[in-house]
Tab-separated table of C-alpha atoms and ligand atoms in Angstrom:
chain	number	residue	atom	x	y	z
A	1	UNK	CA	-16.314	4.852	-0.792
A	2	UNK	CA	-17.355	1.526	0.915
A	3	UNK	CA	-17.282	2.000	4.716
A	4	UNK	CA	-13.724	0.579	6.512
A	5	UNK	CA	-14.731	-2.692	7.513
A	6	UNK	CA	-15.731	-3.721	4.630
A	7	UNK	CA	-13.236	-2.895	2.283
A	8	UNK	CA	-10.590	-3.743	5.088
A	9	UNK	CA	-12.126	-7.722	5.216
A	10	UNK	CA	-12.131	-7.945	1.498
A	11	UNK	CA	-8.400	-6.238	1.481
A	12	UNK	CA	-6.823	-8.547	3.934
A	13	UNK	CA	-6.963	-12.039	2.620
A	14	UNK	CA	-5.673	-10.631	-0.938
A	15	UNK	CA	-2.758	-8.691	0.816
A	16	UNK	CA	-2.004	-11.812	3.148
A	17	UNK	CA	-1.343	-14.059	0.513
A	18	UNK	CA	0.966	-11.362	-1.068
A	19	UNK	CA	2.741	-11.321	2.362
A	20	UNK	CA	3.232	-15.038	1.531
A	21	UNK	CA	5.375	-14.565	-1.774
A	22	UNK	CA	7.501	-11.749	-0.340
A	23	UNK	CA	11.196	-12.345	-1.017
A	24	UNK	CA	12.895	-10.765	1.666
A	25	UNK	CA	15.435	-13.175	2.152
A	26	UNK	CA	17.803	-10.383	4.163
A	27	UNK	CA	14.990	-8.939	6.160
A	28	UNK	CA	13.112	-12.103	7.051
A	29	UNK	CA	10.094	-9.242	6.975
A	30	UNK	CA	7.466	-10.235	5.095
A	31	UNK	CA	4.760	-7.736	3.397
A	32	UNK	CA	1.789	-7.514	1.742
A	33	UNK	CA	-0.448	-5.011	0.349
A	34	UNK	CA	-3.447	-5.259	-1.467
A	35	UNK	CA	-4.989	-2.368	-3.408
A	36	UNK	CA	-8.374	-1.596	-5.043
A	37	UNK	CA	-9.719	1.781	-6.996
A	38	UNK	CA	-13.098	2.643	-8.028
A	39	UNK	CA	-14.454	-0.699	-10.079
A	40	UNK	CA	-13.477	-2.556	-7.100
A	41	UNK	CA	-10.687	-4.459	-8.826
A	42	UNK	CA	-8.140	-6.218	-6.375
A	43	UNK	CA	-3.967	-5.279	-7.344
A	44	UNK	CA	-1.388	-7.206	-4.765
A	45	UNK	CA	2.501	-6.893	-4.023
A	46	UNK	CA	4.822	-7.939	-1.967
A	47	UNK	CA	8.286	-6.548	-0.900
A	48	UNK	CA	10.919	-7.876	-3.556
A	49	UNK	CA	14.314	-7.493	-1.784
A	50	UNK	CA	17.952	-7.958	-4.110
A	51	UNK	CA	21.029	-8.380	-2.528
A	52	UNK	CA	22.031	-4.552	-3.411
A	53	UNK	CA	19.889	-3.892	-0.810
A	54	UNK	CA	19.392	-0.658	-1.616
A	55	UNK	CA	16.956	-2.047	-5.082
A	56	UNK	CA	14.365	-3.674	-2.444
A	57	UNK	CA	11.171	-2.432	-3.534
A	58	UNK	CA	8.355	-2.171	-1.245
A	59	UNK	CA	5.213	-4.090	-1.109
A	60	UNK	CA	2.580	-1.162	-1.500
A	61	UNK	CA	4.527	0.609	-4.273
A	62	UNK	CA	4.709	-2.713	-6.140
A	63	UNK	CA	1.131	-3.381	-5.530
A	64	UNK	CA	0.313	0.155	-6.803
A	65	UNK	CA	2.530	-0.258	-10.329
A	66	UNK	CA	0.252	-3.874	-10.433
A	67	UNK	CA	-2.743	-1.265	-10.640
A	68	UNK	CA	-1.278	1.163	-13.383
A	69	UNK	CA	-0.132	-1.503	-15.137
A	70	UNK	CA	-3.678	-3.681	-15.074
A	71	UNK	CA	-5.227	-0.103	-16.676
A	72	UNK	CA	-6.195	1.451	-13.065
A	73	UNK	CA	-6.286	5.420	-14.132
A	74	UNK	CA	-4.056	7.595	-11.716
A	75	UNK	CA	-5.458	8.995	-9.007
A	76	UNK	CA	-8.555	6.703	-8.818
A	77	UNK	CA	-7.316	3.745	-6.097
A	78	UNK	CA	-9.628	4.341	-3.463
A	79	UNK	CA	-8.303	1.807	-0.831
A	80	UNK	CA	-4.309	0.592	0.067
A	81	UNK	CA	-4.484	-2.095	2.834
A	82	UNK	CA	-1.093	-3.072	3.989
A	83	UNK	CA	-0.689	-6.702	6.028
A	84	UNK	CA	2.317	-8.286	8.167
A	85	UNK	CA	2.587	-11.012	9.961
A	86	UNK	CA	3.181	-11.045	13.601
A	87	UNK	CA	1.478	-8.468	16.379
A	88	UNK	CA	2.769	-5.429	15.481
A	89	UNK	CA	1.343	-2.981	12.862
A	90	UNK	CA	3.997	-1.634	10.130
A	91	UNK	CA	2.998	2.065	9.113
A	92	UNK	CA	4.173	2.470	5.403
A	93	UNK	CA	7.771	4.242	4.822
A	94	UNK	CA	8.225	7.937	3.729
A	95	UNK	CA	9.071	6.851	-0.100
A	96	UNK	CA	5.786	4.434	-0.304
A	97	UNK	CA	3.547	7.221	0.993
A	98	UNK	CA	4.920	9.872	-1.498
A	99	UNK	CA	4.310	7.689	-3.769
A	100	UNK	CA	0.608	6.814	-2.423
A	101	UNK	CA	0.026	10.677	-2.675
A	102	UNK	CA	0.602	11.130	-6.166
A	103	UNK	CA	-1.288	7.891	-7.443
A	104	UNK	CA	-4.792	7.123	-5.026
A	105	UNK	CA	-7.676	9.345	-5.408
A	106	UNK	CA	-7.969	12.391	-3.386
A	107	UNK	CA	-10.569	11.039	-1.378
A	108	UNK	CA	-8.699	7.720	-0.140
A	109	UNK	CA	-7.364	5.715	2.831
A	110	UNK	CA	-4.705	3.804	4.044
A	111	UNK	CA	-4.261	0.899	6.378
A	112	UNK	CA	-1.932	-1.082	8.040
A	113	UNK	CA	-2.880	-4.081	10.088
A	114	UNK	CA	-1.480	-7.463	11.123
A	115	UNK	CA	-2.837	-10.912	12.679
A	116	UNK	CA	-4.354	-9.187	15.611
A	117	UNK	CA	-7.680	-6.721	15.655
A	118	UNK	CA	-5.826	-3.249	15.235
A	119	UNK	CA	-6.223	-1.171	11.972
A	120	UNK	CA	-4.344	2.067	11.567
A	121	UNK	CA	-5.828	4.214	9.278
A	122	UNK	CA	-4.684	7.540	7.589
A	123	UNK	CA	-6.224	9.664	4.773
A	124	UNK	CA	-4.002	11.130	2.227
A	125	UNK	CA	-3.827	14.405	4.102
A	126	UNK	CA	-2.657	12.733	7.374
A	127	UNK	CA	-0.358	9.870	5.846
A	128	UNK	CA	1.588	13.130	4.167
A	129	UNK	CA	0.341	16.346	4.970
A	130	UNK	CA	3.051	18.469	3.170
A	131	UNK	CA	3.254	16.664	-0.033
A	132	UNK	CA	6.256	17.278	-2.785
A	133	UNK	CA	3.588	18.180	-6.140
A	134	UNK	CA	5.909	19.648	-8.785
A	135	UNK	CA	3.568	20.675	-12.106
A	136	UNK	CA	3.204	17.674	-13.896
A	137	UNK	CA	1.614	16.621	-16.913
A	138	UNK	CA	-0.136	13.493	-17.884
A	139	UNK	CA	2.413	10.882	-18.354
B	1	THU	N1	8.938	-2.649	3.491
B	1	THU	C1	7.778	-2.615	2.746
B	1	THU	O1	7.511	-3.497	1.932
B	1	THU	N2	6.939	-1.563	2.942
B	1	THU	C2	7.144	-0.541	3.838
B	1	THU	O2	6.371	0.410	3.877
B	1	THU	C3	8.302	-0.587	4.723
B	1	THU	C4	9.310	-1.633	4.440
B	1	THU	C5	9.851	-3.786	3.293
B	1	THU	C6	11.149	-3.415	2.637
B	1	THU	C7	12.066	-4.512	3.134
B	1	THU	O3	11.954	-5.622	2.269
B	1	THU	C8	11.494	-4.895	4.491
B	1	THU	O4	10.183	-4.354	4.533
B	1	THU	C9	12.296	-4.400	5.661
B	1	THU	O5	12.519	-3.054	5.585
């Protein structure tokens, strides 16, 4: 895995400019993630809100069905950087990190940030340390 800084720097600007197409028109909360698996490819989203609110989808579960979908093999996205605007860092929500679980590599990170200099990090273990993993098979 390439070390944090690194991968954060070349996360950010990708997951920024997701931030910028967000349509959260109820919200007003803009978000972007950005996420990238062993070949280095780059996969964005953005939060997609509908006015049955309950359909918003999140930014870092849209950016991971960007990866499946561009041929990114289950279980190999090494790296999930999530951006929002502002100050304040936005840890990602229960559903998005179940998600996360299930689909990056074992041996993966996490990380919120914002405009300012703080990065939260977690690895899978400590963004969900007692998983749901029902048997499944390939699908
Ligand atoms: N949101 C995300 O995109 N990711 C998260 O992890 C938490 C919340 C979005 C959903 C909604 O459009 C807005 O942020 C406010 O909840």
């Amino acid at each position: 895995m390439k070390p944090l800084p690194e991968i954060a720097a070349r996360l950010k600007p990708h997951a920024q400019s997701a931030a910028s197409r967000s349509y959260s028109p109820y919200s007003k909360f803009r978000v972007g993630a950005a996420v990238s698996g062993v070949d280095g490819e780059v996969f964005t989203g953005c939060n997609v809100e509908n006015a049955s609110y309950g359909l918003t989808q999140c930014a870092e579960r849209n950016a991971i069905s960007a990866a499946i979908a561009g041929g990114v093999r289950v279980g190999t996205l090494t790296s999930l950087l999530v951006y929002t605007p502002g100050d304040t860092v936005c840890p990602p929500c229960g559903a998005c990190r179940q998600v996360m679980h299930e689909m990056m590599a074992r041996e993966s990170r996490v990380i919120s940030c914002c405009d300012g200099d703080v990065y939260k990090v977690w690895t899978r273990k400590e963004y969900l340390p007692d998983p749901f993993v029902p048997e499944i098979s390939d699908g």
